[in-house]
Amino acid sequence: MKLKQISVFLENRKGRLWEALDALANAKINIRALSIADTSEFGILRLIVPDPDMAKKVLEKGNFTVKENNVVAVEVADKPGGLAEVLKVLSDADINVEYLYAFVEKSGEKAVVVLRTENTDAGIKALKTAGIAILLAEQVYAL
Amino acid sequence: MKAPEIIRPDSYWQKQDEIIGKEALATLQLEHLTKSLRRVYSNVPFYHTRFDEAGLDPENIKSLEDIRRLSFTTSDDLRANYPFGLLAVSKDEVVRVHTSSGTTGRAKAICFSKNDIECSATLIARCLVMTGTGKGDILQNMMTYGLFTGALIMHYGAEKVGALVIPAGPGNTERQIQLMRDFGTTVIHITPSYSLYLASALQQKGIDPRKDLNLRRAYLGAEPYSEETRKKIEAIYGIDVYNSYGLTEMSGPGVAFECGYKNGMHLWEDHFFAEIIDPETGEVLEDGQEGELVLTSLRREAMPLIRYRTRDITKIITGVCECGRTHRRISRILGRSDDMFVVKGVNVFPQQIEQVLMGIKGVAQNYQILLESYDHLTIRVEIAKELFDGNIEHLLQLQTEITDKVRADILVKPKIELLEPGALPVSEGKAKRVIDNRTM
């Protein structure tokens, strides 16, 4: 149920994001989903890739500071209120969302939401109970 | 953490000289001072003029305080008299020259007679024995060999006490580690910044210096550093760290050194006469007051220096040291009077900032202070690799903690940039901590 996500610490330096993505490109690692959290002085690049362990190795070799975290990916209908429905479930269960990012599937019918909750297991449990479709890692990589 | 290593009280190299009584010391100082003043008056035109201007007759010196009438000798005077202008002996008597490079302008040349080298090696021998180093020790000397005095003078002193010396020099970290392991190095002589870098290199290789090395102590010198940094280095390596103070102009390291009690550095007063002055006014300060250290060499032959402004900020620690040595102690160097910078009208020493940073968890060893304007201060801090958990909140908290703690100490709110570990240039010599891009 859990999905591995790669977080990369990025200092505020010209070309640093490109260097991270270039390192992945050279290792032929395709990115399934990506998000950047930033402040004026630094940022964190978050990635979902088919082979997270490999990506971590490649980035660390390039002197990046990397951390693997667990996140959850859920599928929601690509229509108004799709995401709101998921968030209501978590809110009702009193579970805080640290961050999330979303992308639309190629077919255009569904959207995929990557979620990081304070307590991953509790998050999964609440979503499951509410009947929300949690994607397996393989399903996300195949998108 | 181990308890501090207290060296046996009978560990002296020159016992009588090290525990000399206060009055005997003053008499000895006056005797050597008078001799030195007479020699420079006759042999060094620069000092001849200075003495005449001040109306000081070297044949009529009554007390140590008489030299207060003389103006200070500065590094500019050394540059202006480069290379042989301040020699008090004939050039034939000079067996060694060291230079101390400034960042700007001409170098300073310091000449040594045979006896000058012998004297400095003897002072180092005192320092080493005082901190427990002797026969059976293996000292890896990671200071720069060459024009810089740091390595060579230590080298001679270490050989004098019978230690095995590995003249490794700085840098080439892989080889340093190899040498430490192959020879079972027990003592290192190293700069604070390089010792921190070496620690992270060891860590990366999975070597635990506390278990996998044979290290017992380190002598740190050449750069000012904070008590927090000392504690950090002691904890990482599981060793005792001793402060070493010296400057090329006074024959290099061994001018002042910590004993087993690690409470200030004993300044060898039978070789140097120390004054603390207000760097702005030049006024001589009382013991215990913070100011610039001014040194007069009492026994240097080739190039005696009278009232030399070291630019190092320290204070005399009053009171008797438990180790039994009577030579007064100076505190760790708090900064260089020329390192001090002014931001928002506040005087700041880089060491103040370092002290704050090293006390914060999540901060790696390297940092840089960036000055772009007279109102703003940016501190670039490498985060510790272990700190990064992918959570931006934690990074923001660290940023806030650093900002608040630095502001509490220096009264100026800094901008904190968090950098990736290893982002800042690594120094294998003296670290450059302040980048001042301001124009007047």
Coordinates of C-alpha atoms in Angstrom, one line a residue:
Chain A
M1 CA 0.0 0.0 0.0
K2 CA 2.9 2.3 0.8
L3 CA 4.8 3.9 -2.0
K4 CA 8.4 4.9 -1.8
Q5 CA 9.1 8.6 -2.5
I6 CA 12.5 10.2 -2.9
S7 CA 13.1 13.6 -1.3
V8 CA 16.1 15.6 -2.3
F9 CA 17.4 18.6 -0.4
L10 CA 18.2 21.4 -2.8
E11 CA 20.1 24.5 -1.8
N12 CA 19.2 27.7 -3.6
R13 CA 21.8 27.5 -6.3
K14 CA 21.5 28.0 -10.0
G15 CA 21.3 24.8 -11.9
R16 CA 21.1 22.5 -8.9
L17 CA 17.6 21.2 -9.8
W18 CA 18.8 20.6 -13.3
E19 CA 21.8 18.7 -11.9
A20 CA 19.5 16.4 -10.0
L21 CA 17.3 15.7 -13.0
D22 CA 20.3 15.3 -15.2
A23 CA 21.8 12.7 -12.9
L24 CA 18.5 10.7 -13.1
A25 CA 18.3 11.2 -16.9
N26 CA 21.8 9.8 -17.3
A27 CA 20.8 6.7 -15.3
K28 CA 17.7 6.3 -17.5
I29 CA 15.3 6.8 -14.7
N30 CA 11.9 8.0 -15.7
I31 CA 10.0 10.2 -13.3
R32 CA 6.3 9.3 -12.7
A33 CA 5.4 12.2 -10.5
L34 CA 7.3 15.2 -9.1
S35 CA 6.7 18.1 -6.8
I36 CA 8.9 20.9 -5.4
A37 CA 8.5 22.5 -2.0
D38 CA 10.5 25.6 -1.7
T39 CA 11.3 28.5 0.5
S40 CA 13.4 31.5 -0.5
E41 CA 16.6 29.8 0.7
F42 CA 16.2 26.1 -0.1
G43 CA 13.8 23.5 -1.5
I44 CA 12.9 19.9 -1.4
L45 CA 12.4 17.9 -4.6
R46 CA 10.0 15.0 -4.2
L47 CA 9.9 12.2 -6.8
I48 CA 8.1 9.0 -7.6
V49 CA 10.2 6.8 -9.8
P50 CA 9.9 3.1 -10.7
D51 CA 13.2 2.2 -9.0
P52 CA 13.5 4.4 -5.9
D53 CA 16.5 2.6 -4.5
M54 CA 18.4 3.0 -7.7
A55 CA 17.4 6.7 -7.9
K56 CA 18.7 7.2 -4.3
K57 CA 22.0 5.7 -5.2
V58 CA 22.4 7.7 -8.3
L59 CA 21.6 11.0 -6.5
E60 CA 23.8 10.2 -3.6
K61 CA 26.6 9.5 -6.0
G62 CA 26.1 13.0 -7.3
N63 CA 26.5 14.3 -3.8
F64 CA 22.8 15.0 -3.2
T65 CA 21.3 14.7 0.2
V66 CA 18.5 12.2 -0.2
K67 CA 15.9 10.6 2.0
E68 CA 13.4 7.9 1.2
N69 CA 9.9 8.3 2.7
N70 CA 6.7 6.4 2.5
V71 CA 3.7 8.0 0.9
V72 CA 0.3 6.8 -0.3
A73 CA -1.1 7.1 -3.9
V74 CA -4.8 7.1 -4.4
E75 CA -6.9 7.3 -7.4
V76 CA -9.7 9.9 -7.6
A77 CA -12.2 10.7 -10.2
D78 CA -11.0 13.5 -12.5
K79 CA -14.0 15.7 -11.8
P80 CA -14.9 18.6 -9.4
G81 CA -14.8 17.4 -5.8
G82 CA -12.7 14.4 -6.6
L83 CA -9.8 15.5 -4.3
A84 CA -12.1 17.1 -1.8
E85 CA -13.7 13.8 -1.1
V86 CA -10.4 12.2 -0.2
L87 CA -9.4 15.1 2.1
K88 CA -12.8 14.9 3.9
V89 CA -12.1 11.3 4.8
L90 CA -8.8 12.2 6.3
S91 CA -10.1 15.3 8.0
D92 CA -13.0 13.3 9.5
A93 CA -10.5 10.7 10.8
D94 CA -8.4 13.6 12.3
I95 CA -5.4 12.9 10.2
N96 CA -3.1 15.7 9.2
V97 CA -1.8 15.9 5.6
E98 CA 1.8 17.1 5.5
Y99 CA 1.7 17.6 1.7
L100 CA 0.2 16.2 -1.4
Y101 CA 0.6 16.5 -5.2
A102 CA -1.6 15.3 -8.0
F103 CA -1.4 14.4 -11.6
V104 CA -3.9 13.4 -14.2
E105 CA -3.7 9.9 -15.8
K106 CA -3.1 9.7 -19.5
S107 CA -6.6 8.5 -20.2
G108 CA -7.9 11.6 -18.5
E109 CA -10.6 9.9 -16.6
K110 CA -8.8 9.5 -13.3
A111 CA -6.3 11.6 -11.3
V112 CA -3.7 10.2 -9.0
V113 CA -3.0 11.9 -5.7
V114 CA 0.3 11.3 -3.8
L115 CA -0.3 12.0 -0.1
R116 CA 2.0 12.2 2.9
T117 CA 0.1 12.0 6.2
E118 CA 1.6 12.4 9.6
N119 CA 0.9 8.8 10.3
T120 CA 1.1 6.7 7.1
D121 CA -0.6 3.6 8.5
A122 CA -3.5 5.5 10.0
G123 CA -3.9 7.3 6.7
I124 CA -4.1 4.1 4.8
K125 CA -6.5 2.6 7.2
A126 CA -8.9 5.6 7.0
L127 CA -8.8 5.7 3.2
K128 CA -9.4 2.0 2.9
T129 CA -12.3 2.1 5.3
A130 CA -13.9 4.8 3.2
G131 CA -13.4 2.7 0.1
I132 CA -11.0 4.9 -1.6
A133 CA -8.8 3.1 -4.1
I134 CA -5.2 3.0 -3.0
L135 CA -2.8 2.3 -5.8
L136 CA -0.1 -0.3 -5.5
A137 CA 3.5 0.8 -6.3
E138 CA 3.4 -1.3 -9.5
Q139 CA 0.2 0.4 -10.6
V140 CA 1.8 3.8 -10.1
Y141 CA 5.0 2.9 -12.0
A142 CA 2.9 1.6 -14.9
L143 CA 1.0 4.8 -15.3
Chain B
M1 CA 33.0 11.1 27.1
K2 CA 36.3 10.3 28.9
A3 CA 37.3 12.5 31.8
P4 CA 40.0 15.0 30.7
E5 CA 43.4 13.6 30.7
I6 CA 45.4 15.2 33.6
I7 CA 49.0 14.8 33.0
R8 CA 51.2 13.7 35.9
P9 CA 52.4 16.8 37.7
D10 CA 56.1 15.9 37.4
S11 CA 55.9 16.0 33.6
Y12 CA 58.1 18.8 32.7
W13 CA 60.7 19.3 30.1
Q14 CA 62.5 22.2 31.8
K15 CA 61.1 22.0 35.3
Q16 CA 63.0 24.9 36.8
D17 CA 62.1 27.3 34.0
E18 CA 58.5 26.2 34.0
I19 CA 57.8 26.6 37.7
I20 CA 60.0 29.7 38.1
G21 CA 58.9 32.1 40.8
K22 CA 57.2 35.4 39.9
E23 CA 60.1 37.6 41.0
A24 CA 62.8 35.4 39.5
L25 CA 60.8 35.5 36.3
A26 CA 60.5 39.3 36.3
T27 CA 64.3 39.6 36.9
L28 CA 65.0 37.1 34.1
Q29 CA 62.7 39.0 31.7
L30 CA 64.3 42.3 32.4
E31 CA 67.7 40.9 31.9
H32 CA 66.8 39.4 28.5
L33 CA 64.8 42.4 27.5
T34 CA 67.7 44.7 28.2
K35 CA 70.1 42.6 26.2
S36 CA 67.7 42.4 23.4
L37 CA 67.0 46.1 23.3
R38 CA 70.7 46.9 23.3
R39 CA 71.3 44.6 20.4
V40 CA 68.5 46.0 18.2
Y41 CA 69.5 49.5 19.0
S42 CA 73.0 48.9 17.8
N43 CA 72.2 46.6 14.9
V44 CA 68.8 47.5 13.5
P45 CA 68.4 51.0 12.0
F46 CA 64.6 50.8 12.2
Y47 CA 64.7 50.3 16.0
H48 CA 67.6 52.7 16.5
T49 CA 65.4 55.5 15.0
R50 CA 62.4 54.3 17.0
F51 CA 64.3 54.4 20.3
D52 CA 65.7 57.8 19.6
E53 CA 62.3 59.2 18.7
A54 CA 60.9 57.8 21.9
G55 CA 63.9 59.1 23.9
L56 CA 64.5 55.6 25.2
D57 CA 68.1 54.8 26.1
P58 CA 68.7 51.0 26.0
E59 CA 71.6 51.5 28.4
N60 CA 69.2 52.8 31.0
I61 CA 66.2 50.4 31.2
K62 CA 64.8 50.3 34.7
S63 CA 61.7 48.2 34.3
L64 CA 59.8 46.1 31.9
E65 CA 57.2 48.9 31.6
D66 CA 59.9 51.2 30.1
I67 CA 59.2 49.7 26.7
R68 CA 55.7 51.2 26.8
R69 CA 57.3 54.3 25.6
L70 CA 58.1 52.7 22.3
S71 CA 55.5 52.5 19.6
F72 CA 54.3 49.2 18.3
T73 CA 56.0 47.1 15.7
T74 CA 53.4 46.1 13.1
S75 CA 53.2 43.6 10.2
D76 CA 53.5 46.7 7.9
D77 CA 56.9 47.4 9.5
L78 CA 57.9 43.8 8.7
R79 CA 56.7 44.2 5.1
A80 CA 58.5 47.6 4.7
N81 CA 61.7 46.0 5.9
Y82 CA 61.4 42.8 3.8
P83 CA 63.5 40.7 3.6
F84 CA 66.5 41.5 5.8
G85 CA 65.8 45.0 7.1
L86 CA 65.2 43.9 10.7
L87 CA 68.1 41.6 11.1
A88 CA 70.0 42.0 14.3
V89 CA 72.7 39.6 13.3
S90 CA 74.8 39.3 10.2
K91 CA 73.2 37.5 7.3
D92 CA 75.7 34.7 7.8
E93 CA 74.2 33.8 11.1
V94 CA 70.8 33.2 9.6
V95 CA 70.1 29.5 8.9
R96 CA 66.4 29.6 8.0
V97 CA 63.8 32.0 6.7
H98 CA 60.1 31.5 7.0
T99 CA 57.5 33.8 5.4
S100 CA 54.1 34.7 6.5
S101 CA 52.0 35.7 3.6
G102 CA 49.4 38.3 4.0
T103 CA 46.3 38.3 1.7
T104 CA 47.5 41.6 0.3
G105 CA 50.8 43.1 -0.5
R106 CA 54.3 41.9 0.3
A107 CA 55.2 38.9 2.4
K108 CA 56.8 39.2 5.8
A109 CA 60.1 37.4 6.2
I110 CA 61.1 36.0 9.6
C111 CA 64.8 34.9 9.9
F112 CA 66.1 32.3 12.4
S113 CA 69.5 31.8 13.7
K114 CA 70.6 28.3 14.7
N115 CA 69.8 29.1 18.3
D116 CA 66.4 30.5 17.4
I117 CA 65.3 27.2 16.0
E118 CA 66.7 25.4 19.0
C119 CA 64.8 27.7 21.3
S120 CA 61.5 27.2 19.5
A121 CA 62.0 23.4 19.4
T122 CA 62.6 23.5 23.1
L123 CA 59.4 25.4 23.8
I124 CA 57.5 22.9 21.7
A125 CA 59.1 20.1 23.8
R126 CA 57.8 21.8 26.9
C127 CA 54.3 21.9 25.4
L128 CA 54.4 18.3 24.3
V129 CA 55.6 16.9 27.6
M130 CA 53.1 19.2 29.4
T131 CA 50.3 17.4 27.5
G132 CA 51.7 13.9 27.8
T133 CA 53.4 13.4 24.5
G134 CA 56.8 11.7 24.5
K135 CA 58.7 8.6 23.6
G136 CA 56.3 5.9 22.2
D137 CA 54.0 8.5 20.7
I138 CA 53.4 8.7 17.0
L139 CA 52.7 12.2 15.9
Q140 CA 51.2 12.8 12.5
N141 CA 51.9 16.3 11.6
M142 CA 49.2 17.6 9.3
M143 CA 50.3 21.2 9.1
T144 CA 51.9 22.7 6.0
Y145 CA 55.6 22.0 5.7
G146 CA 57.4 24.8 3.9
L147 CA 57.4 28.5 4.3
F148 CA 54.8 28.3 7.1
T149 CA 56.3 27.6 10.5
G150 CA 53.5 25.5 11.9
A151 CA 54.8 22.1 10.8
L152 CA 58.5 22.4 10.9
I153 CA 58.8 23.8 14.4
M154 CA 56.4 21.2 15.8
H155 CA 58.4 18.6 14.0
Y156 CA 61.7 19.5 15.7
G157 CA 60.0 19.7 19.1
A158 CA 58.4 16.3 18.7
E159 CA 61.6 14.7 17.7
K160 CA 63.3 16.3 20.7
V161 CA 60.9 14.6 23.1
G162 CA 61.5 11.3 21.3
A163 CA 58.1 10.9 19.5
L164 CA 58.0 9.3 16.1
V165 CA 57.0 12.0 13.7
I166 CA 55.1 11.4 10.4
P167 CA 55.6 14.5 8.3
A168 CA 52.4 14.0 6.5
G169 CA 51.6 17.7 5.8
P170 CA 48.0 18.7 5.1
G171 CA 45.5 17.4 2.6
N172 CA 45.4 14.1 0.7
T173 CA 42.8 12.8 3.2
E174 CA 42.9 9.2 1.9
R175 CA 46.6 9.0 2.6
Q176 CA 46.2 10.6 6.0
I177 CA 43.7 7.9 7.0
Q178 CA 46.0 5.2 5.6
L179 CA 48.9 6.6 7.6
M180 CA 46.9 6.8 10.8
R181 CA 45.9 3.2 10.5
D182 CA 49.2 1.8 9.3
F183 CA 51.3 3.5 11.9
G184 CA 48.9 3.7 14.8
T185 CA 49.1 7.4 15.1
T186 CA 48.5 8.6 18.6
V187 CA 48.8 12.4 18.2
I188 CA 47.8 14.7 15.4
H189 CA 48.8 18.3 14.8
I190 CA 46.1 19.8 12.7
T191 CA 44.0 22.9 12.0
P192 CA 40.5 22.8 13.5
S193 CA 38.8 23.0 10.1
Y194 CA 40.8 20.2 8.7
S195 CA 40.2 18.0 11.7
L196 CA 36.4 18.4 11.2
Y197 CA 36.8 17.6 7.5
L198 CA 38.9 14.6 8.3
A199 CA 36.2 13.5 10.8
S200 CA 33.6 13.5 8.1
A201 CA 35.8 11.7 5.7
L202 CA 36.4 9.0 8.3
Q203 CA 32.7 8.8 8.9
Q204 CA 32.0 8.3 5.2
K205 CA 34.5 5.4 5.1
G206 CA 32.7 3.8 8.0
I207 CA 35.7 4.3 10.3
D208 CA 34.9 5.1 13.9
P209 CA 37.9 7.2 15.1
R210 CA 37.0 6.2 18.7
K211 CA 37.3 2.5 18.1
D212 CA 39.2 2.0 14.8
L213 CA 42.1 4.4 15.4
N214 CA 44.8 4.6 18.1
L215 CA 44.4 8.4 18.6
R216 CA 44.9 9.9 22.1
R217 CA 45.2 13.6 21.6
A218 CA 45.3 16.4 19.0
Y219 CA 47.0 19.8 19.0
L220 CA 44.9 22.4 17.2
G221 CA 46.3 25.6 16.0
A222 CA 46.7 28.2 13.2
E223 CA 43.0 29.2 13.3
P224 CA 40.9 30.6 16.1
Y225 CA 38.1 28.2 17.0
S226 CA 35.5 28.0 19.7
E227 CA 35.2 25.9 22.9
E228 CA 32.1 24.2 21.3
T229 CA 34.2 23.1 18.3
R230 CA 36.8 21.7 20.7
K231 CA 34.1 19.7 22.5
K232 CA 32.7 18.5 19.2
I233 CA 36.2 17.3 18.0
E234 CA 36.9 15.6 21.3
A235 CA 33.6 13.8 21.1
I236 CA 33.9 12.7 17.5
Y237 CA 37.5 11.3 17.9
G238 CA 37.2 10.4 21.6
I239 CA 40.5 12.2 22.4
D240 CA 41.8 15.2 24.2
V241 CA 42.2 18.4 22.2
Y242 CA 44.8 21.0 23.3
N243 CA 45.0 24.6 22.1
S244 CA 48.2 25.7 20.6
Y245 CA 49.2 29.3 19.9
G246 CA 52.0 30.8 18.0
L247 CA 52.9 33.0 15.1
T248 CA 55.7 33.0 12.6
E249 CA 56.8 36.4 13.8
M250 CA 57.5 34.8 17.2
S251 CA 59.2 31.6 15.8
G252 CA 55.9 29.7 15.1
P253 CA 54.0 27.4 17.4
G254 CA 54.8 26.9 21.0
V255 CA 54.4 30.5 22.1
A256 CA 51.5 29.5 24.4
F257 CA 50.0 26.1 24.9
E258 CA 47.4 24.4 27.1
C259 CA 48.3 22.0 29.9
G260 CA 46.2 19.0 31.0
Y261 CA 43.8 21.4 32.7
K262 CA 42.7 22.9 29.4
N263 CA 42.0 26.2 31.0
G264 CA 43.9 28.8 29.0
M265 CA 47.3 28.5 27.3
H266 CA 50.5 29.0 29.3
L267 CA 52.5 31.7 27.5
W268 CA 56.2 31.1 28.0
E269 CA 57.1 34.3 29.7
D270 CA 60.8 33.6 30.0
H271 CA 60.9 33.9 26.1
F272 CA 58.1 36.4 25.5
F273 CA 56.9 39.5 27.2
A274 CA 53.2 39.8 26.8
E275 CA 50.9 42.9 26.9
I276 CA 47.3 43.2 26.2
I277 CA 46.2 46.4 24.5
D278 CA 43.1 48.1 23.4
P279 CA 43.3 47.6 19.6
E280 CA 41.7 51.0 19.0
T281 CA 43.7 53.2 21.3
G282 CA 46.8 51.2 21.9
E283 CA 46.4 51.6 25.7
V284 CA 47.7 48.8 27.8
L285 CA 44.9 46.9 29.6
E286 CA 44.8 45.2 33.0
D287 CA 45.0 41.5 33.3
G288 CA 41.7 39.9 32.6
Q289 CA 40.6 42.5 30.1
E290 CA 40.0 41.4 26.5
G291 CA 42.3 43.0 23.9
E292 CA 45.0 42.5 21.4
L293 CA 48.1 40.5 22.4
V294 CA 51.3 42.4 21.9
L295 CA 54.5 40.3 22.2
T296 CA 58.1 41.2 22.7
S297 CA 60.6 38.4 22.0
L298 CA 63.1 38.2 24.8
R299 CA 65.6 35.7 23.3
R300 CA 65.3 35.8 19.6
E301 CA 68.7 36.4 18.0
A302 CA 68.2 36.9 14.3
M303 CA 65.2 39.1 14.3
P304 CA 64.0 40.3 17.7
L305 CA 60.7 42.1 17.6
I306 CA 59.7 44.7 20.2
R307 CA 56.1 45.2 21.0
Y308 CA 54.8 43.3 18.0
R309 CA 51.1 43.6 17.4
T310 CA 49.8 40.1 16.9
R311 CA 46.3 41.2 15.9
D312 CA 45.0 38.3 18.0
I313 CA 42.3 39.1 20.5
T314 CA 42.7 37.3 23.9
K315 CA 43.0 38.1 27.6
I316 CA 45.3 37.2 30.4
I317 CA 43.8 34.6 32.7
T318 CA 44.6 35.6 36.2
G319 CA 45.2 33.1 39.0
V320 CA 47.5 30.1 39.5
C321 CA 47.1 27.0 37.4
E322 CA 46.8 23.7 39.2
C323 CA 49.5 22.2 37.0
G324 CA 52.1 24.1 38.9
R325 CA 53.5 26.2 36.0
T326 CA 53.8 29.8 36.8
H327 CA 53.7 31.3 33.3
R328 CA 50.6 33.3 33.0
R329 CA 47.9 31.9 30.7
I330 CA 46.1 33.5 27.8
S331 CA 42.5 32.6 26.9
R332 CA 41.8 30.9 23.6
I333 CA 42.1 33.4 20.7
L334 CA 38.7 35.0 20.5
G335 CA 39.4 36.4 17.0
R336 CA 41.8 38.5 15.0
S337 CA 41.4 42.2 15.3
D338 CA 41.5 42.3 11.5
D339 CA 38.9 39.5 11.2
M340 CA 36.4 41.5 13.2
F341 CA 33.7 42.9 11.0
V342 CA 31.1 45.5 11.6
V343 CA 27.5 45.0 10.6
K344 CA 24.7 47.3 11.6
G345 CA 27.2 49.1 13.7
V346 CA 27.9 46.0 15.8
N347 CA 31.4 44.5 16.1
V348 CA 31.3 40.8 15.4
F349 CA 34.0 38.1 15.5
P350 CA 33.4 35.1 13.3
Q351 CA 34.1 32.9 16.3
Q352 CA 31.1 34.2 18.1
I353 CA 29.0 32.9 15.2
E354 CA 30.9 29.6 15.1
Q355 CA 30.3 29.1 18.8
V356 CA 26.5 29.4 18.3
L357 CA 26.5 27.2 15.2
M358 CA 28.5 24.4 16.7
G359 CA 26.1 24.2 19.6
I360 CA 23.1 23.5 17.4
K361 CA 22.1 19.9 16.4
G362 CA 21.7 19.5 12.7
V363 CA 24.5 21.8 11.7
A364 CA 27.4 20.3 9.9
Q365 CA 31.0 21.5 10.5
N366 CA 31.3 23.9 7.6
Y367 CA 29.9 27.5 7.5
Q368 CA 30.6 30.8 5.8
I369 CA 29.7 34.3 6.6
L370 CA 28.8 36.5 3.7
L371 CA 28.7 40.3 3.9
E372 CA 27.0 42.0 1.0
S373 CA 26.0 45.2 2.7
Y374 CA 26.5 47.1 6.0
D375 CA 23.1 46.2 7.3
H376 CA 22.8 42.5 6.4
L377 CA 24.6 39.4 7.4
T378 CA 24.1 36.1 5.6
I379 CA 25.3 32.9 7.2
R380 CA 25.6 29.9 4.9
V381 CA 25.3 26.7 6.9
E382 CA 25.7 23.2 5.8
I383 CA 23.1 20.9 7.2
A384 CA 24.1 17.6 8.7
K385 CA 23.2 14.7 6.4
E386 CA 21.4 12.8 9.2
L387 CA 19.1 15.8 9.8
F388 CA 17.4 15.6 6.4
D389 CA 14.2 13.6 6.8
G390 CA 12.4 15.0 3.8
N391 CA 10.3 17.3 6.0
I392 CA 10.4 20.9 5.1
E393 CA 9.1 21.9 8.5
H394 CA 12.2 20.5 10.2
L395 CA 14.4 22.5 8.0
L396 CA 12.4 25.7 8.6
Q397 CA 12.7 25.0 12.4
L398 CA 16.4 24.6 12.1
Q399 CA 16.6 27.9 10.1
T400 CA 14.6 29.7 12.8
E401 CA 16.7 28.2 15.6
I402 CA 19.9 29.4 14.0
T403 CA 18.5 32.8 13.3
D404 CA 17.3 33.3 16.8
K405 CA 20.4 32.0 18.6
V406 CA 22.8 34.0 16.4
R407 CA 20.6 37.1 17.0
A408 CA 20.6 36.6 20.7
D409 CA 24.4 36.5 20.7
I410 CA 25.5 39.2 18.2
L411 CA 22.3 41.3 18.3
V412 CA 22.0 41.3 14.6
K413 CA 19.4 39.2 12.8
P414 CA 21.2 37.1 10.2
K415 CA 19.8 35.6 7.0
I416 CA 20.4 31.9 7.2
E417 CA 21.0 29.9 4.0
L418 CA 20.9 26.1 4.5
L419 CA 23.3 24.3 2.2
E420 CA 23.8 20.7 1.2
P421 CA 26.4 18.9 3.2
G422 CA 29.8 19.4 1.4
A423 CA 28.6 22.4 -0.5
L424 CA 31.2 24.8 0.9
P425 CA 34.8 24.7 -0.2
V426 CA 36.9 22.5 2.1
S427 CA 40.0 24.0 3.5
E428 CA 43.0 21.9 4.1
G429 CA 44.9 24.9 5.5
K430 CA 43.4 28.0 7.1
A431 CA 39.7 28.2 6.5
K432 CA 38.2 31.3 5.0
R433 CA 35.1 32.0 7.0
V434 CA 34.2 35.5 6.1
I435 CA 33.5 36.6 2.5
D436 CA 33.3 40.4 2.5
N437 CA 31.9 41.7 -0.8
R438 CA 31.2 45.2 0.5
T439 CA 32.7 48.2 -1.1
M440 CA 33.4 51.3 0.9

